Amino acid sequence: MATPNFSFSLRFLLSPSLLLLCLLCSLKKGYAYEGRETTESHHLQQSHVVQLSSLLPAAVCNPSTKGTQNRRASLKVVHKHGPCSELYQGNAPNHTLILLQDQARVNSLQSKLSNSNQDNNNIHASAVTIPAKDGRTVNAGNYVITVGLGTPPKQLSLIFDTGSDLTWTQCQPCAKFCHAQKDPIFDPTKSASYTNVTCNSPLCNDLTSATGNTPGCSTSTCVYGIQYGDQSFSVGFFGKEKLTLTSNDVFDNFLFGCGQNNQGLFGQSAGLFGLGRDKLSFVSQSAQKYGRAFSYCLPSTPSSTGYLSFGKGGSGGGKFTSLLMNSQNPSFYFINLIAISVGGQKLSIPASVFSTAGTLIDSGTVITRLPATAYAALRTAFRQGMSKYPTAPALSILDTCYDLSKYSSVNVPKISFFFSGGVEMDLDSSGILYVGSTSQVCLAVAGNSDDSSIGIFGNVQQKTFDISYDVAGGKLGFGPGGCS
Ligand SMILES: *[C@@H]1O[C@H](CO)[C@@H](O)[C@H](O)[C@H]1NC(C)=O
Ligand SMILES: *[C@@H]1O[C@H](CO)[C@@H](O)[C@H](O)[C@H]1NC(C)=O
């Protein structure tokens, strides 16, 4: 029974200002592009012929069937604001806003990483701040899956995120706030299998590394709080519940956040599915069954589908690069980017530019960020390859844009990313161009302000590849043609 004392402490624990305080205290701790005279056949080899229509999402969903066979557990992956998603409301995405949110996430990741390296209390590093609002009006450029929670299982659409660990969903009674979501809000009292984690359970302490915040306690129930780069946050009870991916893939006692105060840019989704590598992530909690292996394919447009599968069996194209562990940032997946080519020509970027900054792969960052020197070289070469097309104004953080409204097909220079271990990732054309509209089609890569901030390999560049994470084996594979 709720005593006045309890409701006071609950309200206190669920207040965002307390969470911010906790966050504050926890934070203490000669490129030369050889201008080539290309013959037509050579040119065709080194460029993609792109039908502009193929980059635009269709009005109806055209699902892919690949990935759902021969795998232990495969879930459909859809883009949050396309016709394949039940969260889609038919409105055109605001690309300026998506890219601003993306920059906010990147600022937050970079400041987290530099804080743990240098211990400089740098919370105001973000140049861009986004008002955290009711999620109905905003769209983040992210991907969602649907899972079943509870007994009987209730379907929930969750954003999947390799850049965070804790899985959470909004829960009744939404003591403080729940954003609008498409699925009915999960009600633990209607499930036969929900239990609270107590404050004195060692599991409660695991929240500190999974969320970056010390857990709270409310009448002996463990309370989590997590804030994301764009100032979205979720606070609530830490619970255990039955999680159902498919009829053969059921997890009793899955640890998750039962959110009582959830505000921010989650769209119509019910919450977040954490695929980082820390202890509380789904990858770690399902390690016995899947051996810390998973793979996904992100579709080329929001009107097609991809998959997220668990267990080994991702094709990976046979080529793997090392997954690097950074003990100060144990959640993130670091990889060794070593070179980039444009139109078949390797850019002459000193290897130290990539190795100094380091690179992580993230499903929740939209646009790849490169060290300033590397991006400058890429941009110069790409502009040369696109010189016959009329330019267009910058789209937020994307500074290399073209007006292609008068063309039905264009020649776009191929771009490859090279990773240690002999992996060449020849980007799909959907991974090269970001289409604001046909009159504003941009190179989908951005530069960091210097060469010291971490590089991030974002989800646009990952499109259409089967990306296989063998976390236990310490390797990551890229297989082309993953979704189709
Ligand atoms: C898109 O978002 C930006 C940034 O929040 C805002 O300034 C702009 O008015 C929005 N555009 C539309 C059409 O809503
Ligand atoms: C979980 O703990 C909260 C806070 O103490 C309480 O309100 C809720 O009823 C508990 N739920 C269950 C199923 O025990």
Coordinates of C-alpha atoms and ligand atoms in Angstrom, one line a residue:
M1 CA 0.0 0.0 0.0
A2 CA 1.4 3.4 -0.9
T3 CA 2.1 5.5 2.1
P4 CA 2.5 9.2 1.8
N5 CA 6.1 8.7 2.6
F6 CA 6.5 6.4 -0.3
S7 CA 4.8 8.7 -2.8
F8 CA 7.0 11.6 -1.7
S9 CA 10.2 9.6 -2.2
L10 CA 9.0 8.2 -5.5
R11 CA 8.2 11.7 -6.8
F12 CA 11.6 12.8 -5.6
L13 CA 13.4 9.9 -7.2
L14 CA 11.6 10.3 -10.5
S15 CA 12.3 14.0 -10.9
P16 CA 14.5 14.9 -13.8
S17 CA 16.4 17.6 -11.9
L18 CA 17.7 14.9 -9.5
L19 CA 18.7 12.9 -12.5
L20 CA 20.6 15.8 -13.9
L21 CA 22.4 16.3 -10.6
C22 CA 23.4 12.7 -10.6
L23 CA 24.6 13.1 -14.2
L24 CA 26.7 16.1 -13.2
C25 CA 28.3 14.3 -10.3
S26 CA 28.9 11.1 -12.3
L27 CA 30.7 13.1 -15.0
K28 CA 33.4 14.1 -12.5
K29 CA 35.1 11.2 -12.7
G30 CA 48.4 16.1 -48.4
Y31 CA 45.5 14.6 -49.7
A32 CA 46.0 14.7 -53.4
Y33 CA 43.3 13.5 -55.7
E34 CA 44.8 12.8 -59.0
G35 CA 42.4 14.4 -61.4
R36 CA 41.8 11.4 -63.6
E37 CA 40.8 11.5 -67.3
T38 CA 38.4 8.7 -66.9
T39 CA 37.3 6.7 -69.9
E40 CA 33.6 6.0 -69.9
S41 CA 34.0 2.3 -69.0
H42 CA 36.5 3.1 -66.3
H43 CA 34.2 5.8 -65.0
L44 CA 31.3 3.4 -64.8
Q45 CA 33.3 0.9 -62.8
Q46 CA 34.4 3.5 -60.3
S47 CA 31.0 5.0 -59.8
H48 CA 27.4 4.0 -59.1
V49 CA 24.7 4.7 -61.6
V50 CA 22.0 5.7 -59.2
Q51 CA 18.3 6.0 -60.1
L52 CA 17.2 8.9 -58.0
S53 CA 13.8 7.2 -57.4
S54 CA 15.6 4.3 -55.7
L55 CA 16.8 6.7 -53.0
L56 CA 13.3 7.9 -52.2
P57 CA 11.1 5.9 -49.9
A58 CA 8.0 4.5 -51.6
A59 CA 4.6 5.2 -50.1
V60 CA 4.0 1.5 -49.3
C61 CA 6.1 -1.0 -47.6
N62 CA 7.9 -3.6 -49.7
P63 CA 9.3 -6.0 -47.1
S64 CA 12.4 -8.1 -47.6
T65 CA 12.1 -11.8 -46.9
K66 CA 15.8 -12.4 -46.3
G67 CA 17.2 -12.9 -42.9
T68 CA 14.1 -14.5 -41.4
Q69 CA 15.1 -18.1 -42.5
N70 CA 17.9 -20.3 -41.1
R71 CA 18.5 -18.2 -38.1
R72 CA 17.9 -18.9 -34.4
A73 CA 16.1 -15.7 -33.7
S74 CA 15.3 -13.1 -36.3
L75 CA 13.3 -10.0 -35.8
K76 CA 12.2 -7.6 -38.5
V77 CA 13.9 -4.2 -38.5
V78 CA 12.1 -1.2 -39.8
H79 CA 13.0 2.5 -40.0
K80 CA 11.0 4.5 -37.5
H81 CA 9.5 6.9 -40.0
G82 CA 8.7 4.7 -43.0
P83 CA 5.6 2.9 -44.2
C84 CA 7.0 -0.5 -42.9
S85 CA 6.8 0.8 -39.3
E86 CA 3.6 0.7 -37.3
L87 CA 4.9 3.9 -35.7
Y88 CA 4.7 5.7 -39.0
Q89 CA 2.2 8.6 -39.1
G90 CA 2.5 9.5 -42.7
N91 CA 4.3 12.8 -42.1
A92 CA 7.5 13.7 -44.0
P93 CA 10.5 13.6 -41.7
N94 CA 12.1 16.9 -40.7
H95 CA 15.7 16.3 -41.8
T96 CA 17.1 19.4 -40.2
L97 CA 15.8 18.2 -36.9
I98 CA 17.0 14.6 -37.4
L99 CA 20.5 15.9 -38.2
L100 CA 20.5 18.2 -35.2
Q101 CA 19.4 15.4 -32.9
D102 CA 22.2 13.3 -34.5
Q103 CA 24.8 16.0 -33.7
A104 CA 23.5 16.1 -30.1
R105 CA 24.0 12.4 -29.8
V106 CA 27.5 12.6 -31.2
N107 CA 28.4 15.5 -28.9
S108 CA 27.3 13.5 -26.0
L109 CA 29.1 10.3 -27.0
Q110 CA 32.3 12.3 -27.7
S111 CA 32.1 14.2 -24.4
K112 CA 31.5 10.9 -22.5
L113 CA 34.6 9.4 -24.2
S114 CA 36.8 12.3 -23.7
N115 CA 35.7 12.7 -20.1
S116 CA 36.7 9.2 -19.2
N117 CA 40.1 9.7 -21.0
Q118 CA 41.0 13.1 -19.6
D119 CA 38.7 13.5 -16.6
N120 CA 37.8 17.0 -17.7
N121 CA 34.4 18.0 -16.4
N122 CA 33.1 19.0 -19.8
I123 CA 29.3 18.7 -19.6
H124 CA 28.8 21.9 -21.6
A125 CA 30.6 20.6 -24.6
S126 CA 27.4 20.2 -26.6
A127 CA 27.1 23.0 -29.1
V128 CA 23.6 21.9 -29.9
T129 CA 20.9 21.4 -27.4
I130 CA 17.5 20.0 -28.3
P131 CA 14.5 20.6 -26.2
A132 CA 13.2 17.3 -24.9
K133 CA 9.6 17.3 -25.9
D134 CA 6.7 14.9 -26.2
G135 CA 8.0 12.5 -28.8
R136 CA 4.9 12.7 -31.0
T137 CA 6.2 15.6 -33.1
V138 CA 9.7 14.4 -33.7
N139 CA 11.4 11.6 -35.6
A140 CA 14.9 10.4 -34.7
G141 CA 16.7 8.6 -37.6
N142 CA 16.5 5.2 -36.0
Y143 CA 15.4 1.6 -36.3
V144 CA 12.9 -0.3 -34.4
I145 CA 12.1 -4.0 -33.6
T146 CA 9.1 -5.6 -32.0
V147 CA 9.4 -7.9 -29.0
G148 CA 7.0 -9.5 -26.5
L149 CA 7.2 -8.7 -22.8
G150 CA 5.4 -10.3 -19.9
T151 CA 2.9 -13.2 -19.4
P152 CA 0.9 -13.2 -21.6
P153 CA 3.4 -11.4 -23.9
K154 CA 2.6 -7.9 -24.9
Q155 CA 4.1 -6.6 -28.2
L156 CA 6.3 -3.5 -27.9
S157 CA 8.2 -1.6 -30.6
L158 CA 11.6 -0.6 -29.3
I159 CA 14.4 1.4 -30.8
F160 CA 17.5 -0.8 -31.0
D161 CA 20.7 0.7 -30.0
T162 CA 24.3 -0.7 -30.0
G163 CA 25.4 2.4 -28.2
S164 CA 23.6 1.8 -24.9
D165 CA 23.0 -1.2 -22.6
L166 CA 19.8 -1.0 -20.5
T167 CA 16.6 -2.1 -22.2
W168 CA 13.6 -0.2 -20.9
T169 CA 9.9 0.4 -21.8
Q170 CA 7.3 2.8 -20.5
C171 CA 5.3 1.2 -17.7
Q172 CA 1.9 1.8 -16.1
P173 CA 1.1 3.7 -13.9
C174 CA 3.5 6.2 -15.6
A175 CA 3.9 7.8 -12.1
K176 CA 5.4 11.0 -13.6
F177 CA 5.2 11.0 -17.4
C178 CA 4.9 8.7 -20.4
H179 CA 5.3 10.0 -23.9
A180 CA 2.7 9.0 -26.5
Q181 CA 3.4 5.5 -27.9
K182 CA 1.7 3.3 -30.5
D183 CA 1.5 0.1 -28.5
P184 CA -0.5 0.0 -25.3
I185 CA 1.7 0.9 -22.4
F186 CA 3.1 -2.1 -20.5
D187 CA 1.3 -2.8 -17.3
P188 CA 3.4 -5.0 -14.9
T189 CA 0.4 -5.7 -12.7
K190 CA -1.3 -7.5 -15.6
S191 CA 1.7 -9.8 -16.1
A192 CA 2.1 -13.0 -14.1
S193 CA 5.9 -12.9 -14.5
Y194 CA 7.0 -9.4 -13.4
T195 CA 9.1 -8.9 -10.3
N196 CA 10.9 -5.8 -8.9
V197 CA 14.6 -6.0 -8.3
T198 CA 15.3 -4.9 -4.7
C199 CA 17.7 -2.2 -3.7
N200 CA 20.0 -4.6 -1.9
S201 CA 20.3 -7.0 -4.8
P202 CA 23.8 -6.9 -6.5
L203 CA 21.9 -6.6 -9.8
C204 CA 20.9 -3.1 -8.7
N205 CA 24.5 -2.1 -8.6
D206 CA 25.0 -3.2 -12.2
L207 CA 23.0 -0.2 -13.2
T208 CA 25.9 2.2 -12.4
S209 CA 28.0 1.1 -15.4
A210 CA 25.0 0.3 -17.6
T211 CA 23.4 3.8 -17.2
G212 CA 26.3 6.0 -16.0
N213 CA 24.1 6.9 -13.0
T214 CA 24.0 5.5 -9.4
P215 CA 20.7 3.7 -8.9
G216 CA 18.1 5.0 -6.4
C217 CA 15.8 3.2 -4.1
S218 CA 12.1 3.5 -3.5
T219 CA 10.6 1.5 -0.7
S220 CA 13.1 -1.3 -1.3
T221 CA 12.7 -1.3 -5.1
C222 CA 15.8 -0.4 -7.2
V223 CA 15.3 2.7 -9.3
Y224 CA 17.2 3.3 -12.5
G225 CA 17.8 6.6 -14.4
I226 CA 19.3 7.0 -17.8
Q227 CA 19.8 10.1 -20.0
Y228 CA 20.6 10.2 -23.7
G229 CA 22.7 12.6 -25.7
D230 CA 19.7 14.6 -26.9
Q231 CA 18.5 15.1 -23.3
S232 CA 15.9 12.5 -23.5
F233 CA 15.7 10.4 -20.4
S234 CA 13.9 7.5 -18.7
V235 CA 13.6 6.9 -14.9
G236 CA 11.7 4.1 -13.2
F237 CA 11.8 0.7 -11.5
F238 CA 14.3 -1.9 -12.3
G239 CA 12.5 -5.2 -12.9
K240 CA 12.7 -8.7 -14.2
E241 CA 10.3 -10.0 -16.8
K242 CA 9.8 -12.7 -19.4
L243 CA 11.0 -11.5 -22.8
T244 CA 9.8 -13.3 -25.9
L245 CA 11.6 -12.7 -29.2
T246 CA 10.1 -15.8 -31.0
S247 CA 8.4 -18.9 -29.7
N248 CA 11.8 -20.6 -29.5
D249 CA 13.6 -17.6 -28.0
V250 CA 12.2 -16.8 -24.6
F251 CA 14.1 -15.4 -21.7
D252 CA 12.8 -15.6 -18.1
N253 CA 14.0 -13.0 -15.7
F254 CA 15.2 -10.5 -18.3
L255 CA 16.4 -7.4 -16.5
F256 CA 14.9 -4.2 -17.8
G257 CA 13.7 -0.7 -16.9
C258 CA 10.0 -0.2 -16.2
G259 CA 9.9 3.5 -16.9
Q260 CA 7.8 5.8 -14.8
N261 CA 9.1 9.1 -16.2
N262 CA 10.1 9.0 -19.9
Q263 CA 10.6 12.2 -21.8
G264 CA 12.2 13.0 -25.1
L265 CA 12.7 12.0 -28.7
F266 CA 11.5 8.4 -28.7
G267 CA 8.9 9.0 -31.3
Q268 CA 5.9 6.6 -30.9
S269 CA 8.2 3.8 -29.7
A270 CA 7.7 2.1 -26.4
G271 CA 11.3 2.4 -25.3
L272 CA 14.8 1.2 -26.1
F273 CA 16.5 -2.2 -26.7
G274 CA 20.1 -2.0 -25.5
L275 CA 22.7 -3.9 -27.6
G276 CA 25.9 -2.5 -26.1
R277 CA 28.5 -4.9 -24.6
D278 CA 28.1 -4.1 -20.9
K279 CA 26.7 -6.5 -18.3
L280 CA 23.0 -5.5 -18.5
S281 CA 22.7 -5.3 -22.3
F282 CA 20.6 -7.9 -24.1
V283 CA 23.7 -9.3 -25.7
S284 CA 25.2 -10.0 -22.2
Q285 CA 21.9 -11.3 -20.7
S286 CA 21.4 -13.7 -23.6
A287 CA 25.1 -14.8 -23.8
Q288 CA 24.4 -18.4 -22.7
K289 CA 22.0 -18.9 -25.6
Y290 CA 23.6 -16.9 -28.4
G291 CA 27.2 -16.7 -27.3
R292 CA 27.2 -12.9 -27.6
A293 CA 26.7 -13.0 -31.4
F294 CA 24.2 -11.0 -33.4
S295 CA 23.8 -9.5 -36.8
Y296 CA 21.6 -7.0 -38.5
C297 CA 20.9 -5.4 -41.8
L298 CA 19.5 -1.9 -42.1
P299 CA 17.3 -1.5 -45.2
S300 CA 18.2 0.9 -48.0
T301 CA 15.1 3.0 -47.6
P302 CA 12.4 3.4 -44.9
S303 CA 10.0 1.5 -47.3
S304 CA 11.8 -1.8 -47.0
T305 CA 12.8 -4.0 -44.1
G306 CA 15.9 -5.5 -42.6
Y307 CA 16.5 -7.8 -39.7
L308 CA 18.2 -8.2 -36.3
S309 CA 19.2 -11.8 -35.6
F310 CA 20.8 -13.5 -32.6
G311 CA 23.3 -16.3 -32.6
K312 CA 26.1 -17.1 -35.0
G313 CA 25.1 -17.5 -38.7
G314 CA 25.4 -14.0 -40.1
S315 CA 27.2 -14.2 -43.4
G316 CA 29.6 -11.4 -42.6
G317 CA 30.9 -11.9 -46.2
G318 CA 33.7 -14.0 -44.8
K319 CA 35.8 -10.9 -43.9
F320 CA 36.2 -9.7 -40.3
T321 CA 37.8 -6.8 -38.6
S322 CA 38.7 -6.8 -34.9
L323 CA 36.2 -5.5 -32.4
L324 CA 38.4 -3.5 -29.9
M325 CA 37.6 -3.2 -26.2
N326 CA 38.1 0.1 -24.5
S327 CA 38.1 -0.7 -20.8
Q328 CA 37.1 2.9 -19.8
N329 CA 34.1 2.7 -22.2
P330 CA 33.1 -0.9 -22.0
S331 CA 29.7 -0.4 -23.7
F332 CA 30.9 0.7 -27.1
Y333 CA 32.1 -1.3 -30.1
F334 CA 35.4 0.1 -31.4
I335 CA 36.8 -0.8 -34.7
N336 CA 40.0 0.1 -36.7
L337 CA 39.2 2.3 -39.7
I338 CA 42.4 2.7 -41.6
A339 CA 41.7 4.2 -45.0
I340 CA 39.0 5.5 -47.4
S341 CA 38.8 5.5 -51.2
V342 CA 36.7 7.6 -53.5
G343 CA 36.2 6.5 -57.1
G344 CA 38.6 3.6 -56.6
Q345 CA 41.5 5.9 -55.5
K346 CA 42.7 5.7 -51.9
L347 CA 42.8 9.1 -50.2
S348 CA 46.2 10.0 -48.9
I349 CA 45.3 10.4 -45.3
P350 CA 48.1 9.7 -42.7
A351 CA 47.3 6.5 -40.8
S352 CA 47.8 8.5 -37.6
V353 CA 44.8 10.6 -38.3
F354 CA 42.5 7.5 -37.9
S355 CA 44.5 5.9 -35.1
T356 CA 44.7 9.0 -33.0
A357 CA 40.9 9.6 -32.9
G358 CA 39.8 6.0 -33.0
T359 CA 36.4 4.9 -34.4
L360 CA 33.3 3.3 -32.9
I361 CA 30.4 1.7 -34.8
D362 CA 27.0 2.8 -33.6
S363 CA 23.5 1.8 -34.8
G364 CA 22.0 4.9 -33.2
T365 CA 24.2 7.6 -34.9
V366 CA 22.8 8.5 -38.3
I367 CA 25.8 10.1 -40.1
T368 CA 29.4 8.9 -40.0
R369 CA 31.7 11.4 -38.4
L370 CA 35.4 11.5 -39.5
P371 CA 38.4 13.3 -38.1
A372 CA 38.5 16.8 -39.7
T373 CA 41.5 16.0 -41.9
A374 CA 40.0 12.7 -43.2
Y375 CA 36.7 14.4 -43.9
A376 CA 38.3 17.2 -45.8
A377 CA 40.1 14.7 -48.1
L378 CA 36.9 12.8 -48.7
R379 CA 34.9 15.9 -49.5
T380 CA 37.5 17.2 -52.0
A381 CA 37.5 13.9 -53.9
F382 CA 33.8 13.5 -53.8
R383 CA 33.2 17.1 -55.1
Q384 CA 35.6 16.4 -57.9
G385 CA 33.7 13.3 -58.8
M386 CA 30.4 15.1 -58.7
S387 CA 31.6 18.3 -60.4
K388 CA 29.2 18.1 -63.3
Y389 CA 26.1 18.4 -61.0
P390 CA 24.7 21.7 -59.7
T391 CA 25.4 22.3 -56.1
A392 CA 22.8 23.0 -53.4
P393 CA 22.9 24.7 -50.0
A394 CA 24.1 22.7 -47.0
L395 CA 21.6 20.6 -45.1
S396 CA 22.4 21.1 -41.4
I397 CA 25.7 19.3 -40.7
L398 CA 25.9 18.0 -44.3
D399 CA 28.0 20.5 -46.3
T400 CA 28.3 18.9 -49.7
C401 CA 24.9 18.9 -51.5
Y402 CA 23.5 18.8 -55.0
D403 CA 20.4 19.8 -56.8
L404 CA 19.5 16.6 -58.7
S405 CA 15.9 17.5 -59.4
K406 CA 16.5 17.6 -63.1
Y407 CA 18.0 14.2 -63.3
S408 CA 16.5 10.7 -63.2
S409 CA 19.8 9.0 -62.8
V410 CA 23.3 10.2 -61.7
N411 CA 26.8 8.9 -61.5
V412 CA 28.1 8.9 -58.0
P413 CA 31.7 8.0 -57.2
K414 CA 32.1 4.8 -55.2
I415 CA 33.3 5.2 -51.6
S416 CA 35.0 2.4 -49.7
F417 CA 35.9 2.2 -46.1
F418 CA 38.8 0.0 -45.2
F419 CA 39.2 -1.7 -41.8
S420 CA 42.1 -3.6 -40.4
G421 CA 42.0 -7.3 -41.3
G422 CA 41.7 -6.7 -45.0
V423 CA 38.0 -5.6 -44.9
E424 CA 36.9 -3.3 -47.7
M425 CA 33.4 -2.0 -47.3
D426 CA 32.2 -0.7 -50.7
L427 CA 29.3 1.5 -49.5
D428 CA 25.9 1.0 -51.1
S429 CA 24.7 4.2 -52.9
S430 CA 22.1 4.5 -50.1
G431 CA 25.1 4.8 -47.8
I432 CA 26.7 7.6 -49.8
L433 CA 23.8 10.0 -50.3
Y434 CA 21.4 11.5 -47.9
V435 CA 18.3 12.8 -49.6
G436 CA 16.7 15.8 -48.0
S437 CA 14.7 16.2 -51.3
T438 CA 15.7 15.7 -54.9
S439 CA 16.9 19.3 -54.9
Q440 CA 19.1 18.7 -51.9
V441 CA 21.0 15.4 -52.1
C442 CA 24.0 15.4 -49.8
L443 CA 27.2 13.4 -49.2
A444 CA 26.1 11.5 -46.1
V445 CA 29.2 12.0 -44.1
A446 CA 30.3 14.8 -41.8
G447 CA 33.6 15.9 -40.2
N448 CA 34.5 16.4 -36.6
S449 CA 35.8 19.8 -35.7
D450 CA 39.3 18.4 -35.2
D451 CA 41.4 15.3 -35.4
S452 CA 41.2 14.3 -31.8
S453 CA 37.5 13.6 -31.3
I454 CA 36.4 10.0 -31.8
G455 CA 35.1 8.9 -35.2
I456 CA 31.8 7.3 -35.4
F457 CA 30.6 4.8 -38.1
G458 CA 26.9 5.7 -38.4
N459 CA 23.8 3.8 -39.6
V460 CA 23.4 5.4 -43.0
Q461 CA 26.8 3.9 -44.1
Q462 CA 25.8 0.5 -42.6
K463 CA 22.7 0.3 -44.8
T464 CA 22.2 -3.0 -46.8
F465 CA 25.2 -4.8 -45.2
D466 CA 24.9 -7.8 -43.0
I467 CA 26.8 -6.6 -40.0
S468 CA 27.8 -9.5 -37.8
Y469 CA 29.0 -8.9 -34.3
D470 CA 31.0 -11.8 -32.8
V471 CA 31.5 -10.1 -29.4
A472 CA 32.9 -13.2 -27.7
G473 CA 35.3 -13.8 -30.6
G474 CA 36.2 -10.1 -30.8
K475 CA 35.4 -9.6 -34.4
L476 CA 32.9 -7.8 -36.7
G477 CA 32.0 -8.9 -40.2
F478 CA 30.6 -6.9 -43.1
G479 CA 28.7 -8.8 -45.8
P480 CA 27.2 -7.0 -48.8
G481 CA 23.7 -7.5 -50.0
G482 CA 22.4 -8.3 -46.5
C483 CA 18.8 -7.2 -46.7
S484 CA 17.7 -8.1 -50.2
Ligands
LIG1 C1 12.5 21.4 -38.7 O1 13.2 21.4 -37.5 C2 14.0 22.6 -37.3 C3 14.9 22.5 -36.1 O2 14.1 22.1 -35.0 C4 13.0 23.8 -37.2 O3 13.7 25.0 -37.0 C5 12.2 23.8 -38.5 O4 11.2 24.8 -38.3 C6 11.5 22.5 -38.7 N1 10.8 22.6 -40.0 C7 9.6 22.2 -40.2 C8 9.1 22.3 -41.6 O5 8.9 21.8 -39.3
LIG2 C1 7.5 -2.5 -7.6 O1 7.9 -1.5 -6.8 C2 7.2 -0.3 -6.8 C3 7.8 0.7 -5.9 O2 8.1 0.1 -4.6 C4 5.7 -0.6 -6.4 O3 4.9 0.5 -6.5 C5 5.1 -1.7 -7.3 O4 3.9 -2.1 -6.9 C6 6.1 -2.9 -7.3 N1 5.6 -3.9 -8.2 C7 5.4 -5.2 -8.0 C8 4.8 -6.0 -9.0 O5 5.8 -5.6 -6.9

